[in-house]
Amino acid sequence: MKLAIAALVAGSAAAFAPQGTNQASSALSAMPDRLWDTMVDKTERSKAIPFLPRPANLDGSMVGDVGFDPFYLSSIPKDFSGFIQPPQWEEKSNVSTLYWMREAELKHGRVAMMAWFGWLAADGAFGFPLRFPGEMYSVESIPSSYAAHDILVSQGSMGFLLTVAAVLEFCTGAVLVEVAKGESDREAGDYGLDPLSFLKGKSEEEVNRMKLRELKNGRLAMLAFAGVVTQAGLGEATQSFPYL
């Protein structure tokens, strides 16, 4: 009796084992390739974060590229030009993820440099408060940069500023559609604005050095502006320069 039961169990196991193995192999081969494999270069480490693999698109060819992208956002395939012009309007290629992010980094860095200077200048950090003329913009009406937002919203001035920003964004965004359509070979962030001719007659190495300076100052300004706003928001005692 025992031998019969053992033979039955062994026969059942032998019958089902090959089928299970084949099913597992088929399921494994049917799995799609991991997106991660296309997002990183497994043969090289990031210069900025040596314990992580290098993002695939950050190969060091762009000015200021040190491989810093811990979330691998630069490796996500996305047609960002669709945010400006829906793809169903007309046929076009796309604006690459890396191009869009460099455009965004430069824009935010430039805005942050002006914002940090403006915040401190309005609070008198450079010897006197730099304000627009008029009683409504005086220190008595707006005691600090921190208080300026809510006061100017109530005055209506921020509505005008929002309109100006919207028009500028609309106008400057058009060139990204041209890039997506292949009608422009413009570099990310390049609006041809050089009124003081800093880049005129310069070699490629010197131009890249200037671009690197702008990038580093912009990155620092983004951190600095976030820091001064956070410090000023800690309480009434820290809302005015030197925010201590």
PDB file of N, CA, C and O in Angstrom, residues 29-64:
ATOM      1  N   SER A  29      10.311  35.039 -20.395  1.00  0.00           N
ATOM      2  CA  SER A  29      10.698  35.548 -21.709  1.00  0.00           C
ATOM      3  C   SER A  29       9.708  36.563 -22.247  1.00  0.00           C
ATOM      4  O   SER A  29      10.049  37.384 -23.099  1.00  0.00           O
ATOM      5  N   ALA A  30       8.464  36.509 -21.747  1.00  0.00           N
ATOM      6  CA  ALA A  30       7.438  37.441 -22.225  1.00  0.00           C
ATOM      7  C   ALA A  30       7.487  38.787 -21.526  1.00  0.00           C
ATOM      8  O   ALA A  30       6.832  39.741 -21.940  1.00  0.00           O
ATOM      9  N   MET A  31       8.276  38.887 -20.448  1.00  0.00           N
ATOM     10  CA  MET A  31       8.364  40.148 -19.712  1.00  0.00           C
ATOM     11  C   MET A  31       9.058  41.209 -20.559  1.00  0.00           C
ATOM     12  O   MET A  31      10.049  40.925 -21.235  1.00  0.00           O
ATOM     13  N   PRO A  32       8.556  42.456 -20.559  1.00  0.00           N
ATOM     14  CA  PRO A  32       9.194  43.523 -21.349  1.00  0.00           C
ATOM     15  C   PRO A  32      10.527  43.929 -20.745  1.00  0.00           C
ATOM     16  O   PRO A  32      10.788  43.699 -19.563  1.00  0.00           O
ATOM     17  N   ASP A  33      11.379  44.534 -21.561  1.00  0.00           N
ATOM     18  CA  ASP A  33      12.659  45.036 -21.058  1.00  0.00           C
ATOM     19  C   ASP A  33      12.422  46.128 -20.030  1.00  0.00           C
ATOM     20  O   ASP A  33      11.502  46.936 -20.158  1.00  0.00           O
ATOM     21  N   ARG A  34      13.257  46.133 -19.010  1.00  0.00           N
ATOM     22  CA  ARG A  34      13.109  47.144 -17.968  1.00  0.00           C
ATOM     23  C   ARG A  34      13.521  48.518 -18.500  1.00  0.00           C
ATOM     24  O   ARG A  34      14.550  48.653 -19.167  1.00  0.00           O
ATOM     25  N   LEU A  35      12.716  49.536 -18.198  1.00  0.00           N
ATOM     26  CA  LEU A  35      13.050  50.895 -18.601  1.00  0.00           C
ATOM     27  C   LEU A  35      14.355  51.332 -17.967  1.00  0.00           C
ATOM     28  O   LEU A  35      15.113  52.119 -18.539  1.00  0.00           O
ATOM     29  N   TRP A  36      14.642  50.814 -16.776  1.00  0.00           N
ATOM     30  CA  TRP A  36      15.853  51.173 -16.050  1.00  0.00           C
ATOM     31  C   TRP A  36      17.104  50.900 -16.887  1.00  0.00           C
ATOM     32  O   TRP A  36      18.076  51.653 -16.841  1.00  0.00           O
ATOM     33  N   ASP A  37      17.073  49.813 -17.672  1.00  0.00           N
ATOM     34  CA  ASP A  37      18.246  49.453 -18.464  1.00  0.00           C
ATOM     35  C   ASP A  37      18.572  50.500 -19.526  1.00  0.00           C
ATOM     36  O   ASP A  37      19.717  50.598 -19.968  1.00  0.00           O
ATOM     37  N   THR A  38      17.586  51.261 -19.947  1.00  0.00           N
ATOM     38  CA  THR A  38      17.813  52.312 -20.949  1.00  0.00           C
ATOM     39  C   THR A  38      18.064  53.674 -20.307  1.00  0.00           C
ATOM     40  O   THR A  38      18.423  54.619 -20.997  1.00  0.00           O
ATOM     41  N   MET A  39      17.882  53.780 -18.996  1.00  0.00           N
ATOM     42  CA  MET A  39      18.017  55.059 -18.305  1.00  0.00           C
ATOM     43  C   MET A  39      19.418  55.287 -17.753  1.00  0.00           C
ATOM     44  O   MET A  39      19.779  56.420 -17.438  1.00  0.00           O
ATOM     45  N   VAL A  40      20.190  54.211 -17.602  1.00  0.00           N
ATOM     46  CA  VAL A  40      21.509  54.330 -16.984  1.00  0.00           C
ATOM     47  C   VAL A  40      22.573  53.677 -17.861  1.00  0.00           C
ATOM     48  O   VAL A  40      22.276  52.825 -18.701  1.00  0.00           O
ATOM     49  N   ASP A  41      23.808  54.108 -17.641  1.00  0.00           N
ATOM     50  CA  ASP A  41      24.965  53.455 -18.234  1.00  0.00           C
ATOM     51  C   ASP A  41      25.614  52.641 -17.127  1.00  0.00           C
ATOM     52  O   ASP A  41      26.287  53.190 -16.250  1.00  0.00           O
ATOM     53  N   LYS A  42      25.406  51.335 -17.144  1.00  0.00           N
ATOM     54  CA  LYS A  42      25.865  50.486 -16.051  1.00  0.00           C
ATOM     55  C   LYS A  42      27.379  50.324 -16.017  1.00  0.00           C
ATOM     56  O   LYS A  42      27.932  49.832 -15.035  1.00  0.00           O
ATOM     57  N   THR A  43      28.052  50.736 -17.072  1.00  0.00           N
ATOM     58  CA  THR A  43      29.507  50.586 -17.133  1.00  0.00           C
ATOM     59  C   THR A  43      30.255  51.772 -16.537  1.00  0.00           C
ATOM     60  O   THR A  43      31.472  51.743 -16.458  1.00  0.00           O
ATOM     61  N   GLU A  44      29.521  52.802 -16.142  1.00  0.00           N
ATOM     62  CA  GLU A  44      30.184  54.022 -15.662  1.00  0.00           C
ATOM     63  C   GLU A  44      29.414  54.608 -14.482  1.00  0.00           C
ATOM     64  O   GLU A  44      28.183  54.528 -14.419  1.00  0.00           O
ATOM     65  N   ARG A  45      30.141  55.202 -13.550  1.00  0.00           N
ATOM     66  CA  ARG A  45      29.533  55.824 -12.380  1.00  0.00           C
ATOM     67  C   ARG A  45      29.382  57.325 -12.581  1.00  0.00           C
ATOM     68  O   ARG A  45      30.139  57.949 -13.317  1.00  0.00           O
ATOM     69  N   SER A  46      28.387  57.882 -11.913  1.00  0.00           N
ATOM     70  CA  SER A  46      28.181  59.328 -11.968  1.00  0.00           C
ATOM     71  C   SER A  46      29.338  60.034 -11.270  1.00  0.00           C
ATOM     72  O   SER A  46      29.778  59.620 -10.189  1.00  0.00           O
ATOM     73  N   LYS A  47      29.845  61.095 -11.881  1.00  0.00           N
ATOM     74  CA  LYS A  47      30.934  61.852 -11.262  1.00  0.00           C
ATOM     75  C   LYS A  47      30.471  62.560  -9.991  1.00  0.00           C
ATOM     76  O   LYS A  47      31.224  62.668  -9.026  1.00  0.00           O
ATOM     77  N   ALA A  48      29.230  63.042  -9.995  1.00  0.00           N
ATOM     78  CA  ALA A  48      28.716  63.778  -8.838  1.00  0.00           C
ATOM     79  C   ALA A  48      28.271  62.846  -7.718  1.00  0.00           C
ATOM     80  O   ALA A  48      28.391  63.186  -6.541  1.00  0.00           O
ATOM     81  N   ILE A  49      27.755  61.670  -8.090  1.00  0.00           N
ATOM     82  CA  ILE A  49      27.266  60.710  -7.093  1.00  0.00           C
ATOM     83  C   ILE A  49      27.884  59.353  -7.420  1.00  0.00           C
ATOM     84  O   ILE A  49      27.254  58.523  -8.084  1.00  0.00           O
ATOM     85  N   PRO A  50      29.111  59.109  -6.960  1.00  0.00           N
ATOM     86  CA  PRO A  50      29.869  57.929  -7.405  1.00  0.00           C
ATOM     87  C   PRO A  50      29.229  56.586  -7.065  1.00  0.00           C
ATOM     88  O   PRO A  50      29.588  55.575  -7.671  1.00  0.00           O
ATOM     89  N   PHE A  51      28.311  56.530  -6.101  1.00  0.00           N
ATOM     90  CA  PHE A  51      27.709  55.255  -5.742  1.00  0.00           C
ATOM     91  C   PHE A  51      26.490  54.921  -6.620  1.00  0.00           C
ATOM     92  O   PHE A  51      25.850  53.881  -6.430  1.00  0.00           O
ATOM     93  N   LEU A  52      26.174  55.801  -7.592  1.00  0.00           N
ATOM     94  CA  LEU A  52      25.069  55.554  -8.510  1.00  0.00           C
ATOM     95  C   LEU A  52      25.597  55.440  -9.943  1.00  0.00           C
ATOM     96  O   LEU A  52      26.585  56.089 -10.292  1.00  0.00           O
ATOM     97  N   PRO A  53      24.938  54.625 -10.782  1.00  0.00           N
ATOM     98  CA  PRO A  53      25.349  54.567 -12.188  1.00  0.00           C
ATOM     99  C   PRO A  53      25.047  55.881 -12.901  1.00  0.00           C
ATOM    100  O   PRO A  53      24.153  56.626 -12.498  1.00  0.00           O
ATOM    101  N   ARG A  54      25.810  56.175 -13.946  1.00  0.00           N
ATOM    102  CA  ARG A  54      25.645  57.429 -14.674  1.00  0.00           C
ATOM    103  C   ARG A  54      24.340  57.434 -15.458  1.00  0.00           C
ATOM    104  O   ARG A  54      24.037  56.472 -16.153  1.00  0.00           O
ATOM    105  N   PRO A  55      23.556  58.534 -15.338  1.00  0.00           N
ATOM    106  CA  PRO A  55      22.370  58.658 -16.200  1.00  0.00           C
ATOM    107  C   PRO A  55      22.773  58.592 -17.666  1.00  0.00           C
ATOM    108  O   PRO A  55      23.771  59.191 -18.069  1.00  0.00           O
ATOM    109  N   ALA A  56      22.004  57.877 -18.461  1.00  0.00           N
ATOM    110  CA  ALA A  56      22.395  57.598 -19.846  1.00  0.00           C
ATOM    111  C   ALA A  56      22.640  58.856 -20.663  1.00  0.00           C
ATOM    112  O   ALA A  56      23.557  58.902 -21.487  1.00  0.00           O
ATOM    113  N   ASN A  57      21.839  59.899 -20.451  1.00  0.00           N
ATOM    114  CA  ASN A  57      21.947  61.104 -21.276  1.00  0.00           C
ATOM    115  C   ASN A  57      22.993  62.088 -20.769  1.00  0.00           C
ATOM    116  O   ASN A  57      23.321  63.046 -21.467  1.00  0.00           O
ATOM    117  N   LEU A  58      23.502  61.879 -19.565  1.00  0.00           N
ATOM    118  CA  LEU A  58      24.489  62.810 -19.002  1.00  0.00           C
ATOM    119  C   LEU A  58      25.887  62.251 -19.247  1.00  0.00           C
ATOM    120  O   LEU A  58      26.524  61.680 -18.358  1.00  0.00           O
ATOM    121  N   ASP A  59      26.374  62.446 -20.461  1.00  0.00           N
ATOM    122  CA  ASP A  59      27.674  61.910 -20.847  1.00  0.00           C
ATOM    123  C   ASP A  59      28.800  62.929 -20.748  1.00  0.00           C
ATOM    124  O   ASP A  59      29.922  62.675 -21.190  1.00  0.00           O
ATOM    125  N   GLY A  60      28.498  64.113 -20.178  1.00  0.00           N
ATOM    126  CA  GLY A  60      29.529  65.130 -20.000  1.00  0.00           C
ATOM    127  C   GLY A  60      29.726  66.036 -21.185  1.00  0.00           C
ATOM    128  O   GLY A  60      30.599  66.915 -21.158  1.00  0.00           O
ATOM    129  N   SER A  61      28.932  65.877 -22.238  1.00  0.00           N
ATOM    130  CA  SER A  61      29.109  66.698 -23.442  1.00  0.00           C
ATOM    131  C   SER A  61      28.513  68.096 -23.287  1.00  0.00           C
ATOM    132  O   SER A  61      28.905  69.018 -24.001  1.00  0.00           O
ATOM    133  N   MET A  62      27.560  68.281 -22.368  1.00  0.00           N
ATOM    134  CA  MET A  62      26.959  69.595 -22.146  1.00  0.00           C
ATOM    135  C   MET A  62      27.745  70.371 -21.108  1.00  0.00           C
ATOM    136  O   MET A  62      28.281  69.794 -20.153  1.00  0.00           O
ATOM    137  N   VAL A  63      27.806  71.674 -21.278  1.00  0.00           N
ATOM    138  CA  VAL A  63      28.482  72.535 -20.309  1.00  0.00           C
ATOM    139  C   VAL A  63      27.797  72.404 -18.946  1.00  0.00           C
ATOM    140  O   VAL A  63      26.569  72.457 -18.846  1.00  0.00           O
ATOM    141  N   GLY A  64      28.587  72.192 -17.912  1.00  0.00           N
ATOM    142  CA  GLY A  64      28.036  72.093 -16.564  1.00  0.00           C
ATOM    143  C   GLY A  64      27.517  70.728 -16.187  1.00  0.00           C
ATOM    144  O   GLY A  64      26.977  70.553 -15.090  1.00  0.00           O
TER     145      GLY A  64
END
